Short mmCIF file of C-alpha atoms in Angstrom, two decimals:
data_model
loop_
_atom_site.label_atom_id
_atom_site.label_comp_id
_atom_site.label_asym_id
_atom_site.label_seq_id
_atom_site.Cartn_x
_atom_site.Cartn_y
_atom_site.Cartn_z
CA UNK A 1 144.47 46.05 67.55
CA UNK A 2 143.43 49.53 66.23
CA UNK A 3 139.67 49.91 65.80
CA UNK A 4 139.74 50.12 62.08
CA UNK A 5 141.18 46.52 62.19
CA UNK A 6 138.76 44.93 64.52
CA UNK A 7 135.86 42.64 63.04
CA UNK A 8 132.88 44.87 62.16
CA UNK A 9 130.57 41.97 62.28
CA UNK A 10 131.58 40.92 66.06
CA UNK A 11 128.59 40.12 68.15
CA UNK A 12 127.84 41.87 71.39
CA UNK A 13 128.29 39.28 74.13
CA UNK A 14 125.61 41.05 76.04
CA UNK A 15 121.80 40.19 75.28
CA UNK A 16 118.75 42.10 76.12
CA UNK A 17 116.58 39.11 77.13
CA UNK A 18 116.36 35.58 77.98
CA UNK A 19 114.90 34.77 74.44
CA UNK A 20 117.98 36.23 73.14
CA UNK A 21 120.24 34.21 75.10
CA UNK A 22 118.34 31.07 74.17
CA UNK A 23 118.74 32.02 70.35
CA UNK A 24 122.21 32.22 71.00
CA UNK A 25 122.45 28.83 72.78
CA UNK A 26 120.77 27.17 70.04
CA UNK A 27 123.10 28.56 67.30
CA UNK A 28 126.25 27.81 69.49
CA UNK A 29 125.39 24.28 70.89
CA UNK A 30 125.51 21.03 69.03
CA UNK A 31 121.68 19.76 68.34
CA UNK A 32 121.63 16.90 70.87
CA UNK A 33 122.97 19.18 73.65
CA UNK A 34 120.31 21.76 72.87
CA UNK A 35 117.63 19.20 72.77
CA UNK A 36 118.44 18.03 76.09
CA UNK A 37 117.99 21.54 77.46
CA UNK A 38 114.77 21.95 75.73
CA UNK A 39 113.46 18.82 76.81
CA UNK A 40 110.02 18.40 78.26
CA UNK A 41 108.06 15.09 78.42
CA UNK A 42 105.65 13.36 76.17
CA UNK A 43 103.56 16.10 74.09
CA UNK A 44 105.38 19.09 75.96
CA UNK A 45 101.87 20.45 77.40
CA UNK A 46 103.36 21.20 80.59
CA UNK A 47 106.53 22.61 79.40
CA UNK A 48 104.80 25.04 77.06
CA UNK A 49 102.11 25.99 79.73
CA UNK A 50 104.70 26.94 82.32
CA UNK A 51 105.28 29.99 80.02
CA UNK A 52 102.04 30.50 78.24
CA UNK A 53 100.35 30.84 81.92
CA UNK A 54 102.66 34.01 82.88
CA UNK A 55 101.30 35.79 79.64
CA UNK A 56 97.51 35.28 80.92
CA UNK A 57 98.31 37.57 83.95
CA UNK A 58 98.19 41.04 83.36
CA UNK A 59 99.62 44.23 85.00
CA UNK A 60 97.88 47.62 85.17
CA UNK A 61 100.52 50.39 85.52
CA UNK A 62 100.01 54.13 87.07
CA UNK A 63 100.67 56.93 84.99
CA UNK A 64 102.44 59.09 87.83
CA UNK A 65 103.25 58.81 91.57
CA UNK A 66 106.17 56.46 91.10
CA UNK A 67 108.92 55.92 93.51
CA UNK A 68 112.48 57.05 92.67
CA UNK A 69 114.21 54.30 94.40
CA UNK A 70 112.76 50.43 94.70
CA UNK A 71 113.77 47.51 96.74
CA UNK A 72 113.83 43.96 95.68
CA UNK A 73 116.23 42.60 98.45
CA UNK A 74 114.66 39.68 100.80
CA UNK A 75 115.79 37.10 103.09
CA UNK A 76 115.23 33.80 101.76
CA UNK A 77 116.03 30.58 103.93
CA UNK A 78 117.58 32.90 106.35
CA UNK A 79 119.86 34.46 103.71
CA UNK A 80 119.80 37.96 102.50
CA UNK A 81 119.44 38.19 98.77
CA UNK A 82 119.78 40.95 96.21
CA UNK A 83 116.90 39.90 94.34
CA UNK A 84 114.29 37.26 94.76
CA UNK A 85 115.54 34.87 92.13
CA UNK A 86 117.85 31.90 92.93
CA UNK A 87 119.62 29.24 90.79
CA UNK A 88 117.64 26.18 90.63
CA UNK A 89 119.82 22.97 90.57
CA UNK A 90 119.93 21.26 87.23
CA UNK A 91 122.03 18.09 86.06
CA UNK A 92 125.34 17.90 83.98
CA UNK A 93 126.13 21.25 82.63
CA UNK A 94 128.02 20.42 79.76
CA UNK A 95 127.08 23.56 77.84
CA UNK A 96 130.31 25.18 79.00
CA UNK A 97 133.67 23.57 80.50
CA UNK A 98 133.35 25.52 83.64
CA UNK A 99 129.74 24.56 84.19
CA UNK A 100 128.31 24.71 87.48
CA UNK A 101 131.32 26.61 88.86
CA UNK A 102 130.52 29.48 86.33
CA UNK A 103 127.04 29.49 87.60
CA UNK A 104 128.13 29.65 91.00
CA UNK A 105 130.49 32.35 90.54
CA UNK A 106 127.78 34.36 88.76
CA UNK A 107 125.48 33.82 91.53
CA UNK A 108 127.93 34.86 94.32
CA UNK A 109 128.80 38.18 92.09
CA UNK A 110 124.89 38.99 91.92
CA UNK A 111 124.18 38.33 95.54
CA UNK A 112 121.90 35.18 95.34
CA UNK A 113 121.83 31.76 96.35
CA UNK A 114 123.14 28.69 94.38
CA UNK A 115 121.37 25.33 93.62
CA UNK A 116 123.73 22.33 93.04
CA UNK A 117 122.30 19.08 91.69
CA UNK A 118 123.84 15.57 92.96
CA UNK A 119 123.58 15.21 89.22
CA UNK A 120 125.90 17.96 88.38
CA UNK A 121 129.22 17.73 86.34
CA UNK A 122 131.39 19.55 88.99
CA UNK A 123 132.05 18.34 92.72
CA UNK A 124 130.08 20.08 95.70
CA UNK A 125 133.47 21.24 97.21
CA UNK A 126 134.47 23.22 94.11
CA UNK A 127 131.00 24.80 93.72
CA UNK A 128 130.80 25.92 97.28
CA UNK A 129 134.25 27.41 97.06
CA UNK A 130 132.91 29.47 94.10
CA UNK A 131 129.73 30.41 95.95
CA UNK A 132 129.66 29.87 99.50
CA UNK A 133 125.85 30.18 99.61
CA UNK A 134 124.93 27.06 97.85
CA UNK A 135 122.18 24.68 98.46
CA UNK A 136 122.88 20.98 97.71
CA UNK A 137 119.94 19.02 96.06
CA UNK A 138 119.38 15.38 96.36
CA UNK A 139 117.01 12.96 94.80
CA UNK A 140 115.67 9.83 96.84
CA UNK A 141 118.55 7.76 95.02
CA UNK A 142 120.31 4.86 96.84
CA UNK A 143 119.79 3.40 100.25
CA UNK A 144 119.67 5.47 103.55
CA UNK A 145 123.23 4.96 104.41
CA UNK A 146 124.42 6.20 100.87
CA UNK A 147 122.11 8.97 101.54
CA UNK A 148 123.70 9.88 104.73
CA UNK A 149 127.14 9.99 103.33
CA UNK A 150 126.10 12.55 100.63
CA UNK A 151 124.42 14.69 103.28
CA UNK A 152 127.64 14.50 105.31
CA UNK A 153 129.73 15.39 102.01
CA UNK A 154 127.47 18.27 101.45
CA UNK A 155 127.59 19.40 104.90
CA UNK A 156 131.38 19.18 105.04
CA UNK A 157 131.70 21.21 102.09
CA UNK A 158 129.72 23.95 103.50
CA UNK A 159 126.40 23.78 101.96
CA UNK A 160 123.80 26.08 103.58
CA UNK A 161 120.95 23.86 103.10
CA UNK A 162 119.42 20.85 101.33
CA UNK A 163 116.99 20.62 98.46
CA UNK A 164 114.99 17.36 98.16
CA UNK A 165 113.73 16.89 94.76
CA UNK A 166 111.03 14.17 94.51
CA UNK A 167 108.71 14.89 91.86
CA UNK A 168 110.14 12.32 89.36
CA UNK A 169 107.76 9.68 87.61
CA UNK A 170 110.22 8.60 84.99
CA UNK A 171 107.79 9.86 82.29
CA UNK A 172 109.37 8.59 78.71
CA UNK A 173 108.72 9.07 75.30
CA UNK A 174 108.89 12.76 73.70
CA UNK A 175 106.70 13.21 70.62
CA UNK A 176 109.61 14.96 69.10
CA UNK A 177 112.22 12.26 70.10
CA UNK A 178 114.64 12.52 72.90
CA UNK A 179 118.31 13.48 72.10
CA UNK A 180 121.14 11.13 71.86
CA UNK A 181 123.30 11.23 74.82
CA UNK A 182 126.20 8.94 75.13
CA UNK A 183 127.00 7.03 78.09
CA UNK A 184 130.65 8.51 77.93
CA UNK A 185 132.84 10.72 75.66
CA UNK A 186 134.88 8.01 74.03
CA UNK A 187 136.26 7.50 70.51
CA UNK A 188 133.20 5.69 69.40
CA UNK A 189 130.75 8.07 70.85
CA UNK A 190 133.03 11.15 69.28
CA UNK A 191 132.76 9.34 65.78
CA UNK A 192 129.20 9.04 66.15
CA UNK A 193 128.39 12.68 67.21
CA UNK A 194 130.97 14.06 65.13
CA UNK A 195 128.28 15.48 62.39
CA UNK A 196 126.54 17.25 65.12
CA UNK A 197 129.63 18.64 66.72
CA UNK A 198 131.81 19.66 63.98
CA UNK A 199 129.21 21.99 62.84
CA UNK A 200 129.66 23.72 66.19
CA UNK A 201 133.25 24.62 66.27
CA UNK A 202 132.99 27.70 68.97
CA UNK A 203 131.47 25.15 71.34
CA UNK A 204 134.03 22.33 70.91
CA UNK A 205 136.91 24.92 70.78
CA UNK A 206 136.07 26.29 74.41
CA UNK A 207 136.73 22.63 75.67
CA UNK A 208 139.89 21.93 73.94
CA UNK A 209 140.95 18.49 72.96
CA UNK A 210 141.56 16.97 76.49
CA UNK A 211 138.85 18.42 78.35
CA UNK A 212 135.41 17.20 76.85
CA UNK A 213 132.87 16.65 79.13
CA UNK A 214 132.82 13.25 80.80
CA UNK A 215 129.25 12.94 81.62
CA UNK A 216 129.78 11.63 85.15
CA UNK A 217 128.12 12.66 88.28
CA UNK A 218 130.99 13.26 91.05
CA UNK A 219 128.46 14.11 93.79
CA UNK A 220 127.29 10.69 93.63
CA UNK A 221 130.67 8.99 93.84
CA UNK A 222 130.96 6.42 96.74
CA UNK A 223 133.31 6.83 99.90
CA UNK A 224 136.14 4.98 100.20
CA UNK A 225 137.99 3.49 103.34
CA UNK A 226 140.16 6.18 104.69
CA UNK A 227 138.43 9.10 103.58
CA UNK A 228 137.75 10.66 100.05
CA UNK A 229 135.58 9.51 97.38
CA UNK A 230 135.90 6.86 94.54
CA UNK A 231 135.23 6.84 90.93
CA UNK A 232 132.36 9.01 89.96
CA UNK A 233 129.32 6.99 88.15
CA UNK A 234 128.52 7.84 84.50
CA UNK A 235 125.08 9.98 84.33
CA UNK A 236 123.36 6.84 83.17
CA UNK A 237 124.79 4.64 86.10
CA UNK A 238 123.51 7.27 88.33
CA UNK A 239 120.39 7.46 86.55
CA UNK A 240 120.02 3.51 86.81
CA UNK A 241 120.65 3.82 90.58
CA UNK A 242 117.76 6.49 90.96
CA UNK A 243 115.31 4.24 88.75
CA UNK A 244 115.74 1.27 90.84
CA UNK A 245 115.43 3.00 94.20
CA UNK A 246 112.03 2.35 95.64
CA UNK A 247 110.01 5.59 95.55
CA UNK A 248 109.71 7.38 99.18
CA UNK A 249 107.00 7.60 101.37
CA UNK A 250 106.10 10.60 103.82
CA UNK A 251 107.70 8.81 106.52
CA UNK A 252 110.84 8.80 104.22
CA UNK A 253 110.37 12.62 103.85
CA UNK A 254 110.22 13.08 107.53
CA UNK A 255 113.55 11.02 107.87
CA UNK A 256 115.42 12.86 105.26
CA UNK A 257 114.47 16.15 107.07
CA UNK A 258 115.29 15.11 110.33
CA UNK A 259 118.58 13.49 109.32
CA UNK A 260 119.73 16.83 107.57
CA UNK A 261 118.72 18.71 110.64
CA UNK A 262 120.83 16.58 112.64
CA UNK A 263 123.81 16.52 110.37
CA UNK A 264 123.79 20.40 109.69
CA UNK A 265 120.76 22.28 111.22
CA UNK A 266 120.37 24.30 108.13
CA UNK A 267 117.18 24.70 106.02
CA UNK A 268 115.31 21.76 104.25
CA UNK A 269 113.41 22.23 100.93
CA UNK A 270 111.16 19.98 99.65
CA UNK A 271 110.84 20.70 95.69
CA UNK A 272 108.11 19.45 93.42
CA UNK A 273 104.99 20.19 95.37
CA UNK A 274 101.92 20.87 93.14
CA UNK A 275 98.96 19.89 95.35
CA UNK A 276 97.51 21.41 98.46
CA UNK A 277 97.27 18.58 100.45
CA UNK A 278 100.94 17.70 99.57
CA UNK A 279 101.85 20.89 100.71
CA UNK A 280 99.97 20.40 103.96
CA UNK A 281 101.80 17.06 104.65
CA UNK A 282 105.13 18.66 103.75
CA UNK A 283 104.59 20.99 106.81
CA UNK A 284 103.69 18.13 109.04
CA UNK A 285 107.06 16.51 108.09
CA UNK A 286 108.80 19.38 109.45
CA UNK A 287 110.16 20.99 106.15
CA UNK A 288 111.43 24.50 106.30
CA UNK A 289 110.27 25.67 102.80
CA UNK A 290 108.68 24.17 99.54
CA UNK A 291 109.09 24.85 95.85
CA UNK A 292 106.00 24.66 93.79
CA UNK A 293 107.35 23.03 90.89
CA UNK A 294 106.60 20.66 87.99
CA UNK A 295 110.29 19.77 87.33
CA UNK A 296 110.33 22.22 84.36
CA UNK A 297 107.64 20.36 82.43
CA UNK A 298 109.91 17.29 82.62
CA UNK A 299 108.04 15.18 84.95
CA UNK A 300 104.37 14.18 84.55
CA UNK A 301 102.94 15.88 81.36
CA UNK A 302 99.60 17.41 81.89
CA UNK A 303 100.40 18.84 85.13
CA UNK A 304 99.33 22.52 85.30
CA UNK A 305 102.09 25.28 85.07
CA UNK A 306 103.61 26.07 88.33
CA UNK A 307 102.25 29.53 88.31
CA UNK A 308 98.58 28.27 88.21
CA UNK A 309 99.30 26.02 91.44
CA UNK A 310 101.09 28.79 93.51
CA UNK A 311 98.34 30.89 94.86
CA UNK A 312 96.15 28.02 96.62
CA UNK A 313 99.50 26.28 97.97
CA UNK A 314 100.84 29.58 99.26
CA UNK A 315 97.45 30.46 100.85
CA UNK A 316 97.00 27.02 102.62
CA UNK A 317 100.89 27.09 104.04
CA UNK A 318 102.39 30.00 103.38
CA UNK A 319 102.17 31.42 107.04
CA UNK A 320 104.02 28.29 108.24
CA UNK A 321 106.79 27.57 105.69
CA UNK A 322 108.49 29.62 103.08
CA UNK A 323 107.00 28.95 99.55
CA UNK A 324 109.41 29.15 96.52
CA UNK A 325 108.31 28.51 92.96
CA UNK A 326 110.02 27.52 89.85
CA UNK A 327 108.92 26.91 86.02
CA UNK A 328 108.70 29.21 83.09
CA UNK A 329 110.26 32.01 84.58
CA UNK A 330 111.92 34.18 81.49
CA UNK A 331 111.66 37.76 82.42
CA UNK A 332 111.12 40.14 85.65
CA UNK A 333 107.65 40.60 85.23
CA UNK A 334 107.26 36.73 85.75
CA UNK A 335 109.25 37.10 89.03
CA UNK A 336 106.85 39.87 90.11
CA UNK A 337 103.61 38.09 89.11
CA UNK A 338 105.10 34.94 91.16
CA UNK A 339 105.86 37.08 94.14
CA UNK A 340 102.17 38.82 94.06
CA UNK A 341 100.88 35.31 94.32
CA UNK A 342 102.70 34.37 97.30
CA UNK A 343 106.12 33.10 96.39
CA UNK A 344 109.02 33.94 98.51
CA UNK A 345 111.37 33.96 95.92
CA UNK A 346 111.53 31.85 92.43
CA UNK A 347 113.96 29.54 91.05
CA UNK A 348 115.43 29.73 87.52
CA UNK A 349 116.84 26.75 85.41
CA UNK A 350 116.54 26.91 81.52
CA UNK A 351 117.12 30.63 81.81
CA UNK A 352 120.56 30.73 83.37
CA UNK A 353 121.65 27.53 81.35
CA UNK A 354 120.80 29.87 78.01
CA UNK A 355 122.95 32.42 79.57
CA UNK A 356 125.87 29.90 80.52
CA UNK A 357 125.74 28.38 76.88
CA UNK A 358 125.89 31.96 75.31
CA UNK A 359 128.49 33.62 77.39
CA UNK A 360 129.92 31.45 80.40
CA UNK A 361 129.61 33.17 83.86
CA UNK A 362 129.09 36.50 82.11
CA UNK A 363 126.31 35.21 80.39
CA UNK A 364 124.64 33.83 83.76
CA UNK A 365 125.24 37.21 85.32
CA UNK A 366 123.59 38.73 82.16
CA UNK A 367 120.50 36.74 82.88
CA UNK A 368 120.24 37.86 86.47
CA UNK A 369 120.57 41.27 85.32
CA UNK A 370 117.85 41.04 82.94
CA UNK A 371 115.62 39.66 85.67
CA UNK A 372 116.73 42.37 88.04
CA UNK A 373 115.96 45.14 85.52
CA UNK A 374 112.51 43.42 84.59
CA UNK A 375 111.65 43.44 88.29
CA UNK A 376 112.61 47.11 88.95
CA UNK A 377 110.83 48.32 85.76
CA UNK A 378 107.59 46.38 86.74
CA UNK A 379 107.88 47.89 90.25
CA UNK A 380 108.35 51.27 88.68
CA UNK A 381 105.23 51.01 86.64
CA UNK A 382 103.10 49.68 89.19
CA UNK A 383 103.94 52.67 91.55
CA UNK A 384 105.52 50.13 94.29
CA UNK A 385 108.48 50.99 96.18
CA UNK A 386 109.39 47.40 97.30
CA UNK A 387 108.59 43.74 96.32
CA UNK A 388 106.99 43.68 99.90
CA UNK A 389 104.02 45.39 98.58
CA UNK A 390 103.01 42.94 95.88
CA UNK A 391 99.70 41.04 96.30
CA UNK A 392 97.22 39.27 94.31
CA UNK A 393 95.52 42.59 93.89
CA UNK A 394 98.48 43.59 92.08
CA UNK A 395 97.46 41.44 89.09
CA UNK A 396 94.99 41.25 86.60
CA UNK A 397 94.01 37.37 86.88
CA UNK A 398 91.38 35.55 84.48
CA UNK A 399 88.80 33.62 85.91
CA UNK A 400 89.58 29.81 86.43
CA UNK A 401 93.45 30.81 86.49
CA UNK A 402 94.30 29.06 89.60
CA UNK A 403 94.34 25.32 90.12
CA UNK A 404 94.27 23.66 93.43
#
């Protein structure tokens, strides 16, 4: 097509910030789907504080003496990554037809690690093929035999580690109302949701008439005699299993860690740590790493922002296990602040989902590039040559910021 005939109003698919990616996702996605990603629990206090807390931390730049070259590579969980930003596992990614596979390809292309939820919409085998450095994530759901089967499947697929996410209190009742998510996409659901979907033709068109999201959890499918896996449960069927599984004890955490060690021998990460005493018990249970997290503000509302919890925990156990952090990261300077307070790396969730919704795999790569550029700019301004030079003294921290 000649240049003169091209649409002059066509949007540049590249975006300059995670906030722009979110705005595009909001414009593109059906309202219930966008609402499910925004989420948060109860009054939304924690989900709001996750981002607001980063804004309370300051940076004081130098005017001269900066380094021409700056390094942000690091070894995390025994793996070299090109930047200290990992992909956090998130549930059914119906924002794009390629879902977790697109995210995995982006992680692989940008030299970082992929986290895959056992509530994902794509099977672990497909995701590991797209990104060989994939961490499989599990909730404490089902009995021990069921969990062993799921661990064995992840190991056989090639997962390089296991993330156990245990911070979930099944908090209900959002003040703004929860979005409607159907049990499955059948004719009845399509008719009911049509008013919110027909206004988003670009999202609908990318799936095609025969490839609408089926809202199942293939990584929770039961094994069948002779090998292979049975029918995947629906999202709500899997959620019911989770809700009706008795919550884990610390002995269960130790069992899970040891079982994974026996099956795979690769790192075990406990995600959802918010207290120093829990961090110390995690060390006693033998974990290799912890992630300081409040489940993106989707767990117990009123939990402080993860960045407020980070430094006391890192000070207490950072010399014994790797300390990661997730929650509220939207820009490279947020990553720098988390690393300065003791994180080995951060995990991102909503940020890459906005990118996925906005532009598929390229959108996720765009988000990682935005964060990489922000980290580099912060190091440049601070006069540092490497993320290894970051420390609490790098930051301007207000009194009473840390919570332990």
